[in-house]
PDB file of C-alpha atoms in Angstrom:
ATOM      1  CA  MET A   1       0.000   0.000   0.000  1.00 35.00           C
ATOM      2  CA  PHE A   2       1.260   3.475  -0.842  1.00 32.00           C
ATOM      3  CA  HIS A   3       0.844   5.759   2.167  1.00 44.00           C
ATOM      4  CA  HIS A   4      -0.255   9.303   1.434  1.00 39.00           C
ATOM      5  CA  GLU A   5       2.104  10.739   4.045  1.00 45.00           C
ATOM      6  CA  CYS A   6       5.049   9.147   2.252  1.00 45.00           C
ATOM      7  CA  ALA A   7       4.299  11.292  -0.783  1.00 36.00           C
ATOM      8  CA  MET A   8       4.222  14.334   1.467  1.00 39.00           C
ATOM      9  CA  LYS A   9       7.683  13.812   2.968  1.00 40.00           C
ATOM     10  CA  THR A  10       9.786  16.936   2.751  1.00 35.00           C
ATOM     11  CA  PHE A  11      13.113  15.186   2.357  1.00 36.00           C
ATOM     12  CA  ASP A  12      14.060  13.983  -1.138  1.00 37.00           C
ATOM     13  CA  LEU A  13      15.069  10.334  -1.199  1.00 34.00           C
ATOM     14  CA  ARG A  14      16.380  10.750  -4.721  1.00 35.00           C
ATOM     15  CA  LYS A  15      19.301  12.663  -3.257  1.00 36.00           C
ATOM     16  CA  ARG A  16      19.980   9.626  -1.075  1.00 37.00           C
ATOM     17  CA  LYS A  17      19.845   7.277  -4.110  1.00 34.00           C
ATOM     18  CA  MET A  18      17.177   5.158  -2.452  1.00 35.00           C
ATOM     19  CA  GLN A  19      14.234   5.577  -4.851  1.00 37.00           C
ATOM     20  CA  TYR A  20      13.513   3.002  -7.553  1.00 31.00           C
ATOM     21  CA  GLU A  21      10.818   2.068 -10.035  1.00 37.00           C
ATOM     22  CA  PRO A  22      10.527  -0.948 -12.327  1.00 41.00           C
ATOM     23  CA  ASN A  23      11.107  -0.441 -16.064  1.00 41.00           C
ATOM     24  CA  PRO A  24       9.680  -2.570 -18.917  1.00 45.00           C
ATOM     25  CA  GLN A  25      12.731  -4.854 -18.825  1.00 47.00           C
ATOM     26  CA  GLY A  26      11.981  -5.806 -15.250  1.00 44.00           C
ATOM     27  CA  GLU A  27      14.917  -3.887 -13.858  1.00 42.00           C
ATOM     28  CA  ARG A  28      14.539  -1.233 -11.193  1.00 38.00           C
ATOM     29  CA  LYS A  29      15.240   2.423 -11.581  1.00 42.00           C
ATOM     30  CA  MET A  30      14.740   5.579  -9.545  1.00 39.00           C
ATOM     31  CA  GLY A  31      11.216   6.715  -8.670  1.00 47.00           C
ATOM     32  CA  SER A  32       8.900   3.881  -7.539  1.00 47.00           C
ATOM     33  CA  LYS A  33       6.121   4.932  -5.184  1.00 47.00           C
ATOM     34  CA  THR A  34       6.095   1.445  -3.677  1.00 47.00           C
ATOM     35  CA  ASP A  35       9.794   1.542  -2.819  1.00 50.00           C
ATOM     36  CA  PHE A  36       9.467   5.129  -1.640  1.00 45.00           C
ATOM     37  CA  CYS A  37       6.708   4.017   0.734  1.00 50.00           C
ATOM     38  CA  TYR A  38       8.671   0.981   1.934  1.00 49.00           C
ATOM     39  CA  ILE A  39      11.781   3.025   2.698  1.00 53.00           C
ATOM     40  CA  CYS A  40       9.718   5.765   4.326  1.00 61.00           C
ATOM     41  CA  CYS A  41       7.869   3.294   6.573  1.00 71.00           C
ATOM     42  CA  MET A  42      11.125   1.527   7.395  1.00 73.00           C
ATOM     43  CA  ALA A  43      12.528   4.843   8.626  1.00 84.00           C
ATOM     44  CA  LYS A  44       9.407   5.422  10.751  1.00 89.00           C
ATOM     45  CA  ASN A  45       9.827   1.993  12.325  1.00 92.00           C
ATOM     46  CA  GLN A  46      13.459   2.799  13.114  1.00 95.00           C
ATOM     47  CA  TYR A  47      12.418   5.993  14.897  1.00 96.00           C
ATOM     48  CA  LEU A  48       9.848   4.060  16.924  1.00 97.00           C
ATOM     49  CA  GLU A  49      12.400   1.369  17.721  1.00 97.00           C
ATOM     50  CA  ARG A  50      14.717   4.113  18.985  1.00 97.00           C
ATOM     51  CA  ALA A  51      11.915   5.528  21.157  1.00 98.00           C
ATOM     52  CA  ILE A  52      11.312   2.058  22.619  1.00 98.00           C
ATOM     53  CA  ARG A  53      15.026   1.610  23.315  1.00 98.00           C
ATOM     54  CA  LEU A  54      15.034   4.954  25.111  1.00 98.00           C
ATOM     55  CA  ALA A  55      12.087   3.767  27.223  1.00 98.00           C
ATOM     56  CA  LEU A  56      13.841   0.500  28.096  1.00 98.00           C
ATOM     57  CA  GLN A  57      17.073   2.289  29.002  1.00 98.00           C
ATOM     58  CA  ASN A  58      15.097   4.751  31.090  1.00 98.00           C
ATOM     59  CA  VAL A  59      13.461   1.983  33.132  1.00 98.00           C
ATOM     60  CA  GLU A  60      16.911   0.555  33.860  1.00 98.00           C
ATOM     61  CA  ALA A  61      18.062   4.040  34.924  1.00 97.00           C
ATOM     62  CA  GLY A  62      15.153   4.470  37.325  1.00 96.00           C
ATOM     63  CA  GLY A  63      12.742   6.428  35.126  1.00 97.00           C
ATOM     64  CA  GLY A  64       9.356   5.681  33.588  1.00 98.00           C
ATOM     65  CA  PRO A  65       8.787   3.318  30.615  1.00 98.00           C
ATOM     66  CA  PHE A  66       8.360   5.977  27.950  1.00 98.00           C
ATOM     67  CA  GLY A  67      10.579   7.462  25.227  1.00 98.00           C
ATOM     68  CA  ALA A  68      10.013   9.961  22.422  1.00 98.00           C
ATOM     69  CA  LEU A  69      11.795  11.610  19.483  1.00 98.00           C
ATOM     70  CA  VAL A  70      11.207  14.799  17.505  1.00 98.00           C
ATOM     71  CA  VAL A  71      12.182  14.415  13.851  1.00 97.00           C
ATOM     72  CA  LYS A  72      12.534  17.149  11.236  1.00 97.00           C
ATOM     73  CA  GLU A  73      13.056  16.293   7.568  1.00 94.00           C
ATOM     74  CA  GLY A  74      14.364  12.843   8.410  1.00 93.00           C
ATOM     75  CA  VAL A  75      16.760  14.049  11.119  1.00 95.00           C
ATOM     76  CA  VAL A  76      16.316  13.377  14.843  1.00 97.00           C
ATOM     77  CA  ILE A  77      16.284  16.817  16.459  1.00 97.00           C
ATOM     78  CA  ALA A  78      15.676  15.850  20.078  1.00 98.00           C
ATOM     79  CA  GLU A  79      14.865  12.957  22.385  1.00 98.00           C
ATOM     80  CA  GLY A  80      13.003  12.696  25.652  1.00 98.00           C
ATOM     81  CA  VAL A  81      12.248  10.150  28.356  1.00 98.00           C
ATOM     82  CA  ASN A  82       9.891  10.078  31.304  1.00 98.00           C
ATOM     83  CA  ASP A  83      11.703  11.793  34.194  1.00 98.00           C
ATOM     84  CA  VAL A  84       8.756  12.359  36.539  1.00 98.00           C
ATOM     85  CA  THR A  85      10.209  10.590  39.567  1.00 97.00           C
ATOM     86  CA  ARG A  86      13.852  11.555  39.064  1.00 96.00           C
ATOM     87  CA  GLN A  87      13.088  15.242  38.579  1.00 97.00           C
ATOM     88  CA  ASN A  88      10.098  15.325  40.937  1.00 98.00           C
ATOM     89  CA  ASP A  89       8.234  16.917  38.025  1.00 98.00           C
ATOM     90  CA  PRO A  90       4.780  15.531  37.127  1.00 97.00           C
ATOM     91  CA  THR A  91       4.995  17.216  33.710  1.00 98.00           C
ATOM     92  CA  ALA A  92       8.313  15.587  32.727  1.00 98.00           C
ATOM     93  CA  HIS A  93       6.750  13.070  30.350  1.00 98.00           C
ATOM     94  CA  ALA A  94       8.783  11.784  27.410  1.00 98.00           C
ATOM     95  CA  GLU A  95       6.835  13.714  24.766  1.00 98.00           C
ATOM     96  CA  VAL A  96       6.990  16.965  26.733  1.00 98.00           C
ATOM     97  CA  GLN A  97      10.712  16.509  27.344  1.00 98.00           C
ATOM     98  CA  ALA A  98      11.303  15.864  23.634  1.00 98.00           C
ATOM     99  CA  ILE A  99       9.255  18.941  22.690  1.00 98.00           C
ATOM    100  CA  ARG A 100      11.148  21.118  25.179  1.00 98.00           C
ATOM    101  CA  ASN A 101      14.502  19.875  23.922  1.00 98.00           C
ATOM    102  CA  ALA A 102      13.520  20.355  20.276  1.00 98.00           C
ATOM    103  CA  CYS A 103      12.274  23.898  20.878  1.00 98.00           C
ATOM    104  CA  GLN A 104      15.509  24.814  22.646  1.00 98.00           C
ATOM    105  CA  LYS A 105      17.644  23.314  19.900  1.00 98.00           C
ATOM    106  CA  LEU A 106      15.694  24.917  17.051  1.00 98.00           C
ATOM    107  CA  GLY A 107      15.108  28.214  18.857  1.00 98.00           C
ATOM    108  CA  THR A 108      11.366  28.232  18.270  1.00 98.00           C
ATOM    109  CA  PHE A 109       8.083  27.318  19.946  1.00 98.00           C
ATOM    110  CA  ASP A 110       6.566  26.281  16.601  1.00 98.00           C
ATOM    111  CA  LEU A 111       7.355  22.690  15.616  1.00 98.00           C
ATOM    112  CA  SER A 112       4.899  22.566  12.693  1.00 98.00           C
ATOM    113  CA  ASP A 113       7.604  21.170  10.408  1.00 97.00           C
ATOM    114  CA  CYS A 114       8.408  18.320  12.815  1.00 98.00           C
ATOM    115  CA  GLU A 115       7.022  14.873  13.606  1.00 98.00           C
ATOM    116  CA  LEU A 116       6.983  13.142  16.971  1.00 98.00           C
ATOM    117  CA  TYR A 117       7.616   9.431  17.529  1.00 98.00           C
ATOM    118  CA  SER A 118       6.604   7.976  20.878  1.00 98.00           C
ATOM    119  CA  SER A 119       6.988   4.536  22.373  1.00 98.00           C
ATOM    120  CA  CYS A 120       3.392   4.821  23.584  1.00 98.00           C
ATOM    121  CA  GLU A 121       0.189   6.674  22.758  1.00 97.00           C
ATOM    122  CA  PRO A 122       0.438  10.138  24.386  1.00 97.00           C
ATOM    123  CA  CYS A 123      -1.478  10.890  27.575  1.00 97.00           C
ATOM    124  CA  PRO A 124      -3.986  13.796  27.730  1.00 96.00           C
ATOM    125  CA  MET A 125      -1.321  16.259  28.936  1.00 97.00           C
ATOM    126  CA  CYS A 126       1.090  15.326  26.152  1.00 98.00           C
ATOM    127  CA  PHE A 127      -1.806  15.317  23.692  1.00 97.00           C
ATOM    128  CA  SER A 128      -2.396  18.983  24.509  1.00 97.00           C
ATOM    129  CA  ALA A 129       1.318  19.810  24.384  1.00 98.00           C
ATOM    130  CA  LEU A 130       1.550  18.315  20.889  1.00 98.00           C
ATOM    131  CA  TYR A 131      -1.180  20.651  19.676  1.00 98.00           C
ATOM    132  CA  TRP A 132       0.386  23.696  21.354  1.00 98.00           C
ATOM    133  CA  ALA A 133       3.717  22.809  19.739  1.00 98.00           C
ATOM    134  CA  ARG A 134       1.917  22.369  16.392  1.00 98.00           C
ATOM    135  CA  ILE A 135       3.595  19.019  15.717  1.00 98.00           C
ATOM    136  CA  SER A 136       2.624  17.995  12.173  1.00 98.00           C
ATOM    137  CA  ARG A 137       2.177  14.260  12.796  1.00 97.00           C
ATOM    138  CA  VAL A 138       2.448  11.789  15.680  1.00 98.00           C
ATOM    139  CA  TYR A 139       3.498   8.139  15.436  1.00 98.00           C
ATOM    140  CA  PHE A 140       3.271   5.754  18.404  1.00 98.00           C
ATOM    141  CA  SER A 141       3.532   2.038  19.090  1.00 97.00           C
ATOM    142  CA  ALA A 142       1.991   0.860  22.387  1.00 97.00           C
ATOM    143  CA  THR A 143      -1.568   2.019  23.142  1.00 96.00           C
ATOM    144  CA  HIS A 144      -3.014   3.745  26.190  1.00 94.00           C
ATOM    145  CA  GLN A 145      -4.612   0.391  27.060  1.00 94.00           C
ATOM    146  CA  ASP A 146      -1.126  -1.141  27.185  1.00 96.00           C
ATOM    147  CA  ALA A 147      -0.003   1.677  29.476  1.00 96.00           C
ATOM    148  CA  ALA A 148      -3.033   1.162  31.718  1.00 94.00           C
ATOM    149  CA  GLN A 149      -2.087  -2.489  32.242  1.00 95.00           C
ATOM    150  CA  ALA A 150       1.299  -1.287  33.529  1.00 96.00           C
ATOM    151  CA  GLY A 151      -0.357   1.094  35.982  1.00 95.00           C
ATOM    152  CA  PHE A 152      -0.484   4.252  33.838  1.00 95.00           C
ATOM    153  CA  ASN A 153      -4.238   4.667  33.444  1.00 91.00           C
ATOM    154  CA  ASP A 154      -5.116   8.076  32.000  1.00 90.00           C
ATOM    155  CA  SER A 155      -8.697   7.260  31.023  1.00 87.00           C
ATOM    156  CA  PHE A 156     -10.055   8.880  34.180  1.00 90.00           C
ATOM    157  CA  ILE A 157      -8.583  12.227  33.083  1.00 92.00           C
ATOM    158  CA  TYR A 158     -10.695  12.188  29.922  1.00 87.00           C
ATOM    159  CA  SER A 159     -13.787  11.484  32.036  1.00 90.00           C
ATOM    160  CA  GLU A 160     -12.831  14.272  34.453  1.00 94.00           C
ATOM    161  CA  ILE A 161     -12.741  16.816  31.605  1.00 90.00           C
ATOM    162  CA  ARG A 162     -16.346  15.984  30.676  1.00 91.00           C
ATOM    163  CA  LYS A 163     -17.612  16.505  34.241  1.00 93.00           C
ATOM    164  CA  LYS A 164     -18.926  19.741  35.664  1.00 91.00           C
ATOM    165  CA  MET A 165     -16.211  21.615  37.537  1.00 91.00           C
ATOM    166  CA  GLU A 166     -17.709  21.004  40.962  1.00 88.00           C
ATOM    167  CA  GLN A 167     -18.030  17.261  40.271  1.00 92.00           C
ATOM    168  CA  ARG A 168     -14.373  16.647  39.468  1.00 94.00           C
ATOM    169  CA  SER A 169     -12.117  14.786  41.913  1.00 95.00           C
ATOM    170  CA  ILE A 170     -10.064  17.993  42.055  1.00 94.00           C
ATOM    171  CA  PRO A 171     -12.679  20.753  42.478  1.00 90.00           C
ATOM    172  CA  PHE A 172     -12.310  23.683  40.082  1.00 91.00           C
ATOM    173  CA  ILE A 173     -13.732  26.794  41.755  1.00 92.00           C
ATOM    174  CA  ARG A 174     -14.139  30.094  39.927  1.00 92.00           C
ATOM    175  CA  LEU A 175     -13.746  33.195  42.065  1.00 94.00           C
ATOM    176  CA  PRO A 176     -14.770  36.267  40.026  1.00 93.00           C
ATOM    177  CA  ILE A 177     -12.248  39.083  40.579  1.00 95.00           C
ATOM    178  CA  PRO A 178     -13.013  42.476  38.977  1.00 93.00           C
ATOM    179  CA  GLU A 179      -9.688  42.684  37.162  1.00 95.00           C
ATOM    180  CA  SER A 180      -9.487  39.051  36.058  1.00 96.00           C
ATOM    181  CA  GLU A 181      -9.791  40.048  32.381  1.00 96.00           C
ATOM    182  CA  ALA A 182      -7.185  42.824  32.593  1.00 97.00           C
ATOM    183  CA  PRO A 183      -4.259  40.616  31.448  1.00 96.00           C
ATOM    184  CA  PHE A 184      -6.199  39.692  28.308  1.00 96.00           C
ATOM    185  CA  ARG A 185      -7.059  43.330  27.554  1.00 96.00           C
ATOM    186  CA  GLN A 186      -3.401  44.241  27.971  1.00 97.00           C
ATOM    187  CA  TRP A 187      -2.395  41.400  25.652  1.00 96.00           C
ATOM    188  CA  ILE A 188      -4.894  42.480  22.987  1.00 96.00           C
ATOM    189  CA  GLU A 189      -3.683  46.086  23.143  1.00 96.00           C
ATOM    190  CA  LYS A 190       0.026  45.230  23.114  1.00 96.00           C
ATOM    191  CA  ASN A 191       1.444  45.882  19.639  1.00 95.00           C
ATOM    192  CA  ASP A 192       4.856  44.267  20.017  1.00 96.00           C
ATOM    193  CA  LYS A 193       3.683  40.869  21.346  1.00 94.00           C
ATOM    194  CA  THR A 194       4.713  37.534  19.874  1.00 94.00           C
ATOM    195  CA  PRO A 195       1.496  35.664  19.065  1.00 92.00           C
ATOM    196  CA  TYR A 196       1.423  31.926  19.621  1.00 92.00           C
TER     197      TYR A 196
END
């Protein structure tokens, strides 16, 4: 099967002499969509295998069983692992760490020309971070059901979002303050801001 995303890849495999297509004589020459797709998917699998190796190494080092990569135009820009317990940081998930590292390396908060590869389906927090970072595409291997069997059950967070604020396990209580909208007015009026 020829994957649509393979045709949309920004890097040119012809420069790497890896593209072929069959000619009438049965030989292979540059340009086959099938080979392009195969090579492209093989690269994706290698990124995911790297993310899984990171997760395995992280467990051995005392961290959580998650790893992630940010890739731009076929090049690994940054990696991340779950460092929640070692850093005493509940937000230090592998995807968030990879996004932070990629943004620092590239000098931007906009990763719209990057893809993220994760050893596991992202949790709700990482899901949101991926959208804020404008990641173009996400690939993962293990599912959130697999994570739940290992004790990482995020399904309750999705159910919490759908509840009324006062019914959540962590109560969300709005206290109306007269100047609560002032920061937004200041932001709207500021001419030299950097929109994101």
